[in-house]
Coordinates of C-alpha atoms and ligand atoms in Angstrom, one line a residue:
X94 CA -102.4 228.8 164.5
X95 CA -101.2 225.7 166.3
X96 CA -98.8 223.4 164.5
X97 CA -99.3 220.2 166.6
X98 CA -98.9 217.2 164.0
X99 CA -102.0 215.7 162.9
X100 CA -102.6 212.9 161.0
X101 CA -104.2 213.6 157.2
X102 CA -105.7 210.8 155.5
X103 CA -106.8 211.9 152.0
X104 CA -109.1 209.3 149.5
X105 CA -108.9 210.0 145.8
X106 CA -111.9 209.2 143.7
X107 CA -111.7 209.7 139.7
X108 CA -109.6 211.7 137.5
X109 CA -105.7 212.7 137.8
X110 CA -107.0 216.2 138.0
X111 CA -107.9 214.9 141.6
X112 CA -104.6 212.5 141.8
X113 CA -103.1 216.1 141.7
X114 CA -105.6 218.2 143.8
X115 CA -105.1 215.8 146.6
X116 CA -101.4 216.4 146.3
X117 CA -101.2 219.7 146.6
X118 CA -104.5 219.7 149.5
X119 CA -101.9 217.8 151.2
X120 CA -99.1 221.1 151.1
X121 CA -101.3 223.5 151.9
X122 CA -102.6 221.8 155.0
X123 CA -98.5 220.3 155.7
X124 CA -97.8 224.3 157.6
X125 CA -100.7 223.8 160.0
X126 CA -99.0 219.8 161.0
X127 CA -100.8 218.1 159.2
X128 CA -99.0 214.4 157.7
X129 CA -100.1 211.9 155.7
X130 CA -101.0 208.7 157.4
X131 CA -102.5 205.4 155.3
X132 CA -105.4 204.9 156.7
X133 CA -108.3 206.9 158.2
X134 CA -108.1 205.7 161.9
X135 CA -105.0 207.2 162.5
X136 CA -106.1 210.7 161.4
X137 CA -107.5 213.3 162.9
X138 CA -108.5 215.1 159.4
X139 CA -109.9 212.8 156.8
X140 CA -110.7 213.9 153.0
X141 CA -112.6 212.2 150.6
X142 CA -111.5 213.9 147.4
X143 CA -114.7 213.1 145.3
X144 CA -115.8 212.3 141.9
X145 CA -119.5 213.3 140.5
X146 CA -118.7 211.9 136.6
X147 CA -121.1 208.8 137.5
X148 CA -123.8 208.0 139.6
X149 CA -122.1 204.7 141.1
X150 CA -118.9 207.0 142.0
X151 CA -120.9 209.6 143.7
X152 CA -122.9 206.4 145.8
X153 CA -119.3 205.2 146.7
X154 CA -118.8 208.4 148.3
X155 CA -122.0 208.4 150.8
X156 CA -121.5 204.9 151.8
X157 CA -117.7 205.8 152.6
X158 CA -118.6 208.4 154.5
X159 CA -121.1 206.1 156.5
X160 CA -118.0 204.2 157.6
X161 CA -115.7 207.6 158.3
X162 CA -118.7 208.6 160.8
X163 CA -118.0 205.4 162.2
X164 CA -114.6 205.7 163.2
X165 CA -116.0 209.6 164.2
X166 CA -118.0 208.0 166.8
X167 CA -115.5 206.1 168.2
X168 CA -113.1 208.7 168.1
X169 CA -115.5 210.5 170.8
X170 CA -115.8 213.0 167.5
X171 CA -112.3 214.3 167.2
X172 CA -111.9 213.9 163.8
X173 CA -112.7 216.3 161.2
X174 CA -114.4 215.3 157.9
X175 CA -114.2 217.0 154.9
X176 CA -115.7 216.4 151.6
X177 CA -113.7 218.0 148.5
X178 CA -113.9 217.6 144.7
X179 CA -116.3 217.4 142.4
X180 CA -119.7 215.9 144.4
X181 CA -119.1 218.8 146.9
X182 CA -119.3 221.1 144.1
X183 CA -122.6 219.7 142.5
X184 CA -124.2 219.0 146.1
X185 CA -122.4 221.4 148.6
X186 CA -125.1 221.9 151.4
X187 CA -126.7 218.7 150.8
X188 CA -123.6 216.6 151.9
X189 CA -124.0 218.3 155.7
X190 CA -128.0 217.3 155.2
X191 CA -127.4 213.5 154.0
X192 CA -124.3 212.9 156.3
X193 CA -124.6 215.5 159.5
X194 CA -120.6 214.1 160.5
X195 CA -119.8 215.5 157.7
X196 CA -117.5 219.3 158.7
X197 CA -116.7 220.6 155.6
X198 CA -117.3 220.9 152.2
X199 CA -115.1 222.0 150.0
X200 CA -115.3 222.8 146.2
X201 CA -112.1 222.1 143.2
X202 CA -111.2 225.6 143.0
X203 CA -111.6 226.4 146.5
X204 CA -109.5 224.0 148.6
X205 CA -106.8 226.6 149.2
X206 CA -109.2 227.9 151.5
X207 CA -109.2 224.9 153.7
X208 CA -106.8 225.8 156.5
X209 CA -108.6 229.0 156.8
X210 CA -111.7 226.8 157.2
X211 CA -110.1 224.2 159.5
X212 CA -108.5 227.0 161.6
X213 CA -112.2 229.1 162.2
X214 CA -113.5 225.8 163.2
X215 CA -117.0 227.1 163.2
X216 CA -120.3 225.1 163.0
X217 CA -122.2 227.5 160.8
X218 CA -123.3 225.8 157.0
X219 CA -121.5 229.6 155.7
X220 CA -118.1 228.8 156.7
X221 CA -118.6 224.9 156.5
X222 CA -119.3 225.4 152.8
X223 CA -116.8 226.8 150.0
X224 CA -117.6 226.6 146.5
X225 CA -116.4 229.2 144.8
X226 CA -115.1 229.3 141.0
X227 CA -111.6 230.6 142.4
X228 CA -109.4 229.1 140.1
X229 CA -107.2 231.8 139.1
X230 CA -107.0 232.4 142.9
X231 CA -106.3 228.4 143.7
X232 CA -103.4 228.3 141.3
X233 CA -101.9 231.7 142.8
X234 CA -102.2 230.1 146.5
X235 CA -100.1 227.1 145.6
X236 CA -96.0 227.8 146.2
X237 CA -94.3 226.0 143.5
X238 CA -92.5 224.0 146.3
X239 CA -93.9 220.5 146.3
X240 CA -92.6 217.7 148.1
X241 CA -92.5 215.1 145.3
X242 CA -93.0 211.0 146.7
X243 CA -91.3 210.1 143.4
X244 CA -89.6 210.1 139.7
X245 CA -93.1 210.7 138.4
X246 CA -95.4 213.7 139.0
X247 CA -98.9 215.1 137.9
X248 CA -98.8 218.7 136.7
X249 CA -102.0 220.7 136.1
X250 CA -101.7 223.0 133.2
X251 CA -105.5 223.5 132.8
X252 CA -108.8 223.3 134.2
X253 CA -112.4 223.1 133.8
X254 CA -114.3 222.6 130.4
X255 CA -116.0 224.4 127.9
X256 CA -117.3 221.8 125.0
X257 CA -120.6 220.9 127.2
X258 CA -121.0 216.9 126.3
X259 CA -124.4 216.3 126.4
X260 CA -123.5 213.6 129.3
X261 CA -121.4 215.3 131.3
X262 CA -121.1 217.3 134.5
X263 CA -117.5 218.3 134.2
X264 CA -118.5 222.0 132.8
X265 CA -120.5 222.0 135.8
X266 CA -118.5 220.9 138.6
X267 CA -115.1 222.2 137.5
X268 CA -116.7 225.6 135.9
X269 CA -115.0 227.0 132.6
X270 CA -111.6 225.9 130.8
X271 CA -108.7 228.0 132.4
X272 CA -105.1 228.0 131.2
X273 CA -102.4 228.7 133.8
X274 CA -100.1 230.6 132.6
X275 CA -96.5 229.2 130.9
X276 CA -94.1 231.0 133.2
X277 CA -95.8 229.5 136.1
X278 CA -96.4 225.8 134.5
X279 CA -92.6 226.2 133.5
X280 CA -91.6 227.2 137.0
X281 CA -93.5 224.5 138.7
X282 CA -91.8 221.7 136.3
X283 CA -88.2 223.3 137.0
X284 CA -88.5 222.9 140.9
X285 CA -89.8 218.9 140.1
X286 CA -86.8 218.7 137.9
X287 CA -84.8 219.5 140.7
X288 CA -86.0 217.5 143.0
X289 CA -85.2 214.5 140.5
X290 CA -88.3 214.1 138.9
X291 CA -88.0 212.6 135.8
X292 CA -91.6 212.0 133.9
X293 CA -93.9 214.7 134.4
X294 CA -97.8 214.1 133.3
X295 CA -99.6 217.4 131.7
X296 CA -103.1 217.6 133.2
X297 CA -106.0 219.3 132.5
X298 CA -109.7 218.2 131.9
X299 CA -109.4 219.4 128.6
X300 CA -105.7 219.8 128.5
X301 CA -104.7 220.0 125.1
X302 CA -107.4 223.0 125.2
X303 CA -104.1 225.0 126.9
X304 CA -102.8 227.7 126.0
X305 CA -100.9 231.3 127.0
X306 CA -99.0 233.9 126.5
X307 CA -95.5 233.1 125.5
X308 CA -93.2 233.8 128.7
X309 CA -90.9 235.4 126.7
X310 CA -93.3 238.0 125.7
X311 CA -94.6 238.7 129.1
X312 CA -90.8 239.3 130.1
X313 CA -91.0 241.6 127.0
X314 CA -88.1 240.1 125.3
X315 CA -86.8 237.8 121.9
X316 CA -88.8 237.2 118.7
X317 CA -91.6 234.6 119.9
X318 CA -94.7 233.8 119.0
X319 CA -97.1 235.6 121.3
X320 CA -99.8 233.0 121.9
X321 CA -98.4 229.1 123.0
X322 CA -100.2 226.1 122.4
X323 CA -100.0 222.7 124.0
X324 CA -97.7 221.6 121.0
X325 CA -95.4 224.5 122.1
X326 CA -95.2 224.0 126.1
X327 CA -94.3 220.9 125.5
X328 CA -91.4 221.2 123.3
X329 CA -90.2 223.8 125.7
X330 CA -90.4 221.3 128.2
X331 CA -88.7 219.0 125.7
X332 CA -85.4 221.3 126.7
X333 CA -85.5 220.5 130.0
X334 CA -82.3 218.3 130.9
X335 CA -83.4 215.5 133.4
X336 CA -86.9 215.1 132.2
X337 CA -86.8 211.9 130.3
X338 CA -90.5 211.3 129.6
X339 CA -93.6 213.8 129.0
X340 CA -97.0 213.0 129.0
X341 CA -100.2 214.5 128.4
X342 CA -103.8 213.6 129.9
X343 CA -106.7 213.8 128.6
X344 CA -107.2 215.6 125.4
X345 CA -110.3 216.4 123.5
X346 CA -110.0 215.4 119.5
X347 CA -111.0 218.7 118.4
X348 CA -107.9 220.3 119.9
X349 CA -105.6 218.2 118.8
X350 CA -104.1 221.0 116.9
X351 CA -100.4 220.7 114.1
X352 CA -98.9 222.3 116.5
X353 CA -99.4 219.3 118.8
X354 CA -99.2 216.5 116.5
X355 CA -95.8 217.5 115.1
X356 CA -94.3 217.9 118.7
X357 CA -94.8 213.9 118.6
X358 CA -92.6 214.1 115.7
X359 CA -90.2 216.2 117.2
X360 CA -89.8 216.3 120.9
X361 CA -88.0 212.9 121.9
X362 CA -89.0 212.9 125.4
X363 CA -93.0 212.6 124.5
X364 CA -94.0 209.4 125.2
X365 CA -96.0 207.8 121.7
X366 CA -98.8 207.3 123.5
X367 CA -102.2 209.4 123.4
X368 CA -105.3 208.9 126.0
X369 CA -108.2 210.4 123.4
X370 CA -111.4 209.5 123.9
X371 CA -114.1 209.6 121.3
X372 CA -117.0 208.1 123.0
X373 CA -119.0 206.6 120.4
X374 CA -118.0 205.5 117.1
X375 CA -121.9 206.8 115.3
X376 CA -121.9 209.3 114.1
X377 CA -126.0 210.2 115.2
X378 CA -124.3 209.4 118.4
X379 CA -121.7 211.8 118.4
X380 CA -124.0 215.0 117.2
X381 CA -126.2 213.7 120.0
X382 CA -123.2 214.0 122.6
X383 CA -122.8 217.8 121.3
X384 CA -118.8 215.8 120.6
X385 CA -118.1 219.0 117.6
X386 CA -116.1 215.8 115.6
X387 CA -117.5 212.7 113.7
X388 CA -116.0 209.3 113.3
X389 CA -114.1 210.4 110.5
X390 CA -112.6 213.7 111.9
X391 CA -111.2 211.0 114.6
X392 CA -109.8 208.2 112.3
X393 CA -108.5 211.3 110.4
X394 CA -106.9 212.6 113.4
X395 CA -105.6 209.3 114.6
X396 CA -103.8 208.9 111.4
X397 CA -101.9 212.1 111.4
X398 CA -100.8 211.2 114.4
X399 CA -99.4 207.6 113.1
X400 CA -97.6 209.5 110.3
X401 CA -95.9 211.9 112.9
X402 CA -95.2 209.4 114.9
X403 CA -95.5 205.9 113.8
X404 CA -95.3 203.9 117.0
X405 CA -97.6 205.8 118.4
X406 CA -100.3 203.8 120.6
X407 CA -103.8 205.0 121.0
X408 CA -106.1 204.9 124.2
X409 CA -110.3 206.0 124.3
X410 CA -113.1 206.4 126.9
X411 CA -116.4 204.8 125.3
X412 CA -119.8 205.1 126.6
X413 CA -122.4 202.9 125.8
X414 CA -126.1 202.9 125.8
X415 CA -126.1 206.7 125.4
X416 CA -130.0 207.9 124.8
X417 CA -131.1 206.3 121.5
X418 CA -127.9 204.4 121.0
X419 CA -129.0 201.3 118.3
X420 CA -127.5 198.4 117.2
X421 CA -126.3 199.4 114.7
X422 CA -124.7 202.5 116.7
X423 CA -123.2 200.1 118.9
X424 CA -122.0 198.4 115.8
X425 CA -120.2 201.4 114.7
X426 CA -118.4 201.6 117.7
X427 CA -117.1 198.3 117.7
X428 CA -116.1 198.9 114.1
X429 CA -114.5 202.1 115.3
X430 CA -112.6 200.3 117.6
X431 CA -111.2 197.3 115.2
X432 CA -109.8 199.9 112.7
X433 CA -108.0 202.0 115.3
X434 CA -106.4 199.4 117.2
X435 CA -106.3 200.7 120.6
X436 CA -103.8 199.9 123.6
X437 CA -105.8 200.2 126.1
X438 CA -109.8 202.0 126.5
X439 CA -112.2 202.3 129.1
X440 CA -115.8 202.1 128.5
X441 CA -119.1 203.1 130.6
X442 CA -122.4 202.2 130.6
X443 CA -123.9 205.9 130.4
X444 CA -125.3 207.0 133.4
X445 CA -127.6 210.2 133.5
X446 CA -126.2 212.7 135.3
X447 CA -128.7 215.7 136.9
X448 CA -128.9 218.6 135.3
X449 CA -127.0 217.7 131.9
X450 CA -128.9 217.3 128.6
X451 CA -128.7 213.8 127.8
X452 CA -130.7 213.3 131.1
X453 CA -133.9 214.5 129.5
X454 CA -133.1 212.8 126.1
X455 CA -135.9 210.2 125.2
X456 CA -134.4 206.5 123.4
X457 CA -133.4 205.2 127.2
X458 CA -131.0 202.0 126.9
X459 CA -132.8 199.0 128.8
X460 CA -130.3 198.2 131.7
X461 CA -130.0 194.2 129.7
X462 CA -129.2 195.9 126.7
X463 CA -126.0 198.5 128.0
X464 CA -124.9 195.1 130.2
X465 CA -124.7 193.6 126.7
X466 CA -122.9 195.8 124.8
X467 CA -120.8 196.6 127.6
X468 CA -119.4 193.2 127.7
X469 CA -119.0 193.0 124.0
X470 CA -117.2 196.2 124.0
X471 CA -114.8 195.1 127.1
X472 CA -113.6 191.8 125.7
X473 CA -112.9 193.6 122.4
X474 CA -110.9 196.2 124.0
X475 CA -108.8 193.5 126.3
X476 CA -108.2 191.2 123.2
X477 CA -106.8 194.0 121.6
X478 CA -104.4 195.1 124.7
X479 CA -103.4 191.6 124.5
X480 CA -102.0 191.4 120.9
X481 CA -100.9 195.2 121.4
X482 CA -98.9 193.9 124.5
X483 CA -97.7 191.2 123.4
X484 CA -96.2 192.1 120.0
X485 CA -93.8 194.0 122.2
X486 CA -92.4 190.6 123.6
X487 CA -88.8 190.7 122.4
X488 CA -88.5 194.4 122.0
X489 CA -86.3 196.7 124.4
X490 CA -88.3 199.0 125.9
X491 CA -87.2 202.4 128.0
X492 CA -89.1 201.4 131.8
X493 CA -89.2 204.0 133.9
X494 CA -89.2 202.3 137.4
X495 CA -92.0 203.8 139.8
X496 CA -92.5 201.2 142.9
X497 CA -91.7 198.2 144.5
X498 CA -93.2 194.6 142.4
X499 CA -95.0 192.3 144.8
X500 CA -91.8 189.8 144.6
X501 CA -88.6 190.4 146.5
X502 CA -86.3 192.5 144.7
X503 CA -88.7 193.2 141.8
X504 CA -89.6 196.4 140.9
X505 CA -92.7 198.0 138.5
X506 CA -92.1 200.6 136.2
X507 CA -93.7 201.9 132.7
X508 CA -93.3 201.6 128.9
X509 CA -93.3 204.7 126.6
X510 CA -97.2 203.1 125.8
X511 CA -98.3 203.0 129.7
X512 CA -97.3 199.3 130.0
X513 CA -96.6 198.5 133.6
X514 CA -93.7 196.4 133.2
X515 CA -92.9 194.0 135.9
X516 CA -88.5 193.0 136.5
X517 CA -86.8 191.2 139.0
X518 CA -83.7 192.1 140.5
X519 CA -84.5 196.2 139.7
X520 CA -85.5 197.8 142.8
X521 CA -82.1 199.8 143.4
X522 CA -83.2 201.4 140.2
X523 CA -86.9 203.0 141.3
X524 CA -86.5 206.5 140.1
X525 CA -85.1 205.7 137.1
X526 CA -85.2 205.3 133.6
X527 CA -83.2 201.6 132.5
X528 CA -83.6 199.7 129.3
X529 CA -85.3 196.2 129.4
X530 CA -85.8 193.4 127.0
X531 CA -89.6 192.0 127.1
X532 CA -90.0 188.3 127.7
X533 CA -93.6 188.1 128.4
X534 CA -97.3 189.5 128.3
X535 CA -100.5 189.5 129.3
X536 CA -103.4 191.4 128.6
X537 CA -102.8 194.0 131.3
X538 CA -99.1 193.7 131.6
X539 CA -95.3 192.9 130.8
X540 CA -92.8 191.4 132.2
X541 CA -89.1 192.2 131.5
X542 CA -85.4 191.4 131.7
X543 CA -82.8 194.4 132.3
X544 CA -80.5 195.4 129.8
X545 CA -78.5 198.1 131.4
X546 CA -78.1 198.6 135.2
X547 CA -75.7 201.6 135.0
X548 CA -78.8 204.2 135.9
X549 CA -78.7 204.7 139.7
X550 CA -82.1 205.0 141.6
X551 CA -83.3 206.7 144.5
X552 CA -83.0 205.5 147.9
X553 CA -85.8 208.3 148.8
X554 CA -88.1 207.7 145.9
X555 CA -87.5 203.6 146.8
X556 CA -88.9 204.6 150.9
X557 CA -91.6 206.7 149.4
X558 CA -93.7 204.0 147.2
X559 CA -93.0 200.8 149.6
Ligands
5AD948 N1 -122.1 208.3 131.8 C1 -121.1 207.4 131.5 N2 -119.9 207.8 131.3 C2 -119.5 209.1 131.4 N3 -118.4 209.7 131.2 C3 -118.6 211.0 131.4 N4 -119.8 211.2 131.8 C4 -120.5 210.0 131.7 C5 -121.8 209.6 132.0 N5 -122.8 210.5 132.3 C6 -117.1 209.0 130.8 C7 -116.6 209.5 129.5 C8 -115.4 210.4 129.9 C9 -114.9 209.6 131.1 C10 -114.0 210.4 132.0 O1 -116.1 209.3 131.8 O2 -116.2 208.4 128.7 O3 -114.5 210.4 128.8
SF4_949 FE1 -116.9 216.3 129.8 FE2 -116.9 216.5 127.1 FE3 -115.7 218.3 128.6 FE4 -114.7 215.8 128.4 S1 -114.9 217.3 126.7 S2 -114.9 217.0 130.3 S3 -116.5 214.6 128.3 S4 -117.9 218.0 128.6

């Protein structure tokens, strides 16, 4: 195996889960010389790490890939493409057939596999092709030394999906839920710790769905409880000194278990701020999604939450113009969304996915009509990140500082809610955690003054997210 260095350029499409495949795709392929460069003509291997949730993300890929075999051609054709994540897995051999430039194609659970693949260099579909459910075997291929870029890091504690949305291809492309187990998910956060990592974000497609044996138990020792749940990782990983800030993305609300709510309570380095989508806010709508909660399970859920923690902020997905959606659906999702008060949503215009349910469900949305309540939905959500925002004008907030700000000497960082927060004269302190007094808002961000400049940052972590 030659180690020449290569240049890597990974794309990221979707979901963290992919934010955090792409990471680790790039240590596996790091012992063959491979480095990251920023921008596909400079590399000799080029990923696109794909999403299949919606049709328009799954076009995006094609027509990128039209480009890539561009810069192939020029290249006289020394540059190998690959195609990972979730469209590989729904499409596999039909990539190579739509996009011939296309070398491999490489499935979520089987990307370990890929310097394997790279190193037989073969032009046979077989080994051009892995798809494999291996995710047991992907988890045990990855050494728990990562080379963190900076004071925050994605760590996946759980896969795949079991709950079968009517809408969805997630059970599909990322195959059945999967825990990893503690004493590895604890091993892994110890060695970002130590590389002075200081938020870690749980995640998992369903990742509140987690759960293993206790550690101590498998070590056969102390008086535990045998079986963890999310609630419990995480106030274990409320012990760990140096991690300031947990996180946890995205749960599902019918596992949002005591157990998990009361850690809000209790763990004081879990940020008040849960990502929980509900999708619709009908309740005809939900049983048609196969969702397993209605609208009041959620509010219900929501306010548990508020009394364990009471400044906690709230974020959804919504889809609109799901097969037989009404008004007066629609309605209930806008009335959803006004009693909860949200911080921040998305929302989608459904799009039928092959091979699900919902894409043989009769009551299809007129295009006019999912534009319409799209727009409705949107301007709803952002007035409500505005007043959310800026009714924390004038509070001190804890910002953890990730990256340079576009003006000289600023720097961006985060609120406990998943503000960015944008302050002047803070860029020594990128990697770390400061106080800082809000002085303004908009609907999408903050800007802030420092209060206390005693928390050093990192030089490294400052080079690393120029
Ligand atoms: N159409 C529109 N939106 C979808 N989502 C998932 N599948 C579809 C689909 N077929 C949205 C859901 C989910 C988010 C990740 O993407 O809101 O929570
Ligand atoms: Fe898809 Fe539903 Fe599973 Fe979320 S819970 S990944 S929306 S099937």
């Amino acid at each position: 195996m030659t180690t020449t260095p290569k240049g890597l350029f990974i794309k990221t499409y979707g979901c963290q889960m992919n934010v955090y495949d792409s990471e680790r795709m790039s240590d596996v392929l790091k012992p063959l010389g491979y480095f990251e460069v920023d921008s596909p003509d400079k590399a000799q291997l080029i990923v696109l790490n794909t999403c299949h949730i919606r049709e328009k993300a799954t076009e995006k890929v094609f027509s990128e890939l039209g480009q890539i075999r561009r810069l192939k051609d020029e290249a006289g054709g020394d540059v190998t493409i690959a195609v990972a994540g979730c469209v590989a897995q729904a499409e596999g051999e039909e990539i190579i057939r739509r996009q011939p430039a296309v070398d491999l194609v490489v499935g979520p659970q089987s990307y370990h596999r890929l310097p394997e693949m790279l190193a037989k260099g073969s032009r046979s579909i077989e080994d051009r092709l892995e798809t494999d459910f291996a995710v047991t075997e992907k988890f045990g291929a990855f050494s728990n030394l990562r080379n963190v870029k900076g004071p925050s890091a994605f760590l996946s504690v759980q896969e795949g999906c079991d709950k079968f949305c009517t809408f969805c291809v997630v059970p599909y492309t990322r195959g059945a839920e999967y825990s990893r187990s503690a004493s590895d998910i604890l091993n892994e956060a110890e060695g970002l710790v130590g590389q002075g990592v200081c938020e870690l974000v749980l995640v998992g497609q369903n990742v509140n769905a987690w759960h293993g044996a206790s550690p101590a138990l498998v070590e056969g020792g102390g008086r535990e409880q045998a079986e963890w749940d999310l609630g419990r990782l995480i106030r274990r990983l409320g012990q760990f000194e140096g991690l300031k800030r947990l996180r946890y993305t995205t749960s599902h609300p019918r596992d949002m278990n005591d157990s998990l709510i009361m850690a809000h309570r209790e763990v004081d380095s879990l940020a008040p701020f849960l990502h929980l989508p509900v999708q619709s806010g009908s309740d005809l709508i939900l049983k048609a999604m196969n969702r397993g909660h209605s609208v009041s399970d959620y509010l219900h859920i929501v306010d548990k939450v508020r009394r364990a923690r009471p400044d906690m902020s709230f974020a959804s997905d919504f889809i609109v113009g799901f097969p037989g959606e009404t008004d007066a659906d629609f309605e209930g999702t806008l009335s959803l969304v006004r009693e909860v008060g949200f911080s921040q949503s998305y929302a989608f215009k459904y799009s039928p996915r092959p091979g699900t349910p919902a894409s043989d469900m009769n009551g299809e949305v007129e295009e006019s009509v999912k534009e319409e309540r799209l727009s409705r939905l949107l301007s709803e959500i952002s007035n409500q990140s505005r007043v959310f925002n800026l009714n924390t004008v004038g509070s001190k907030l804890q910002v953890l500082f990730t990256r340079k700000g576009k003006g000289e000497g600023q720097a961006l960082g985060y609120s406990p809610h998943m503000q960015p927060v944008h302050v002047d004269g803070a860029e020594a302190l990128i990697g770390g955690l400061c106080e800082v007094k809000i002085v303004a808002a908009t609907g999408t961000s903050l800007t802030g003054q420092l209060v206390d400049k005693t928390n050093p940052g990192r030089a490294d972590f400052i080079e690393a997210r120029t």
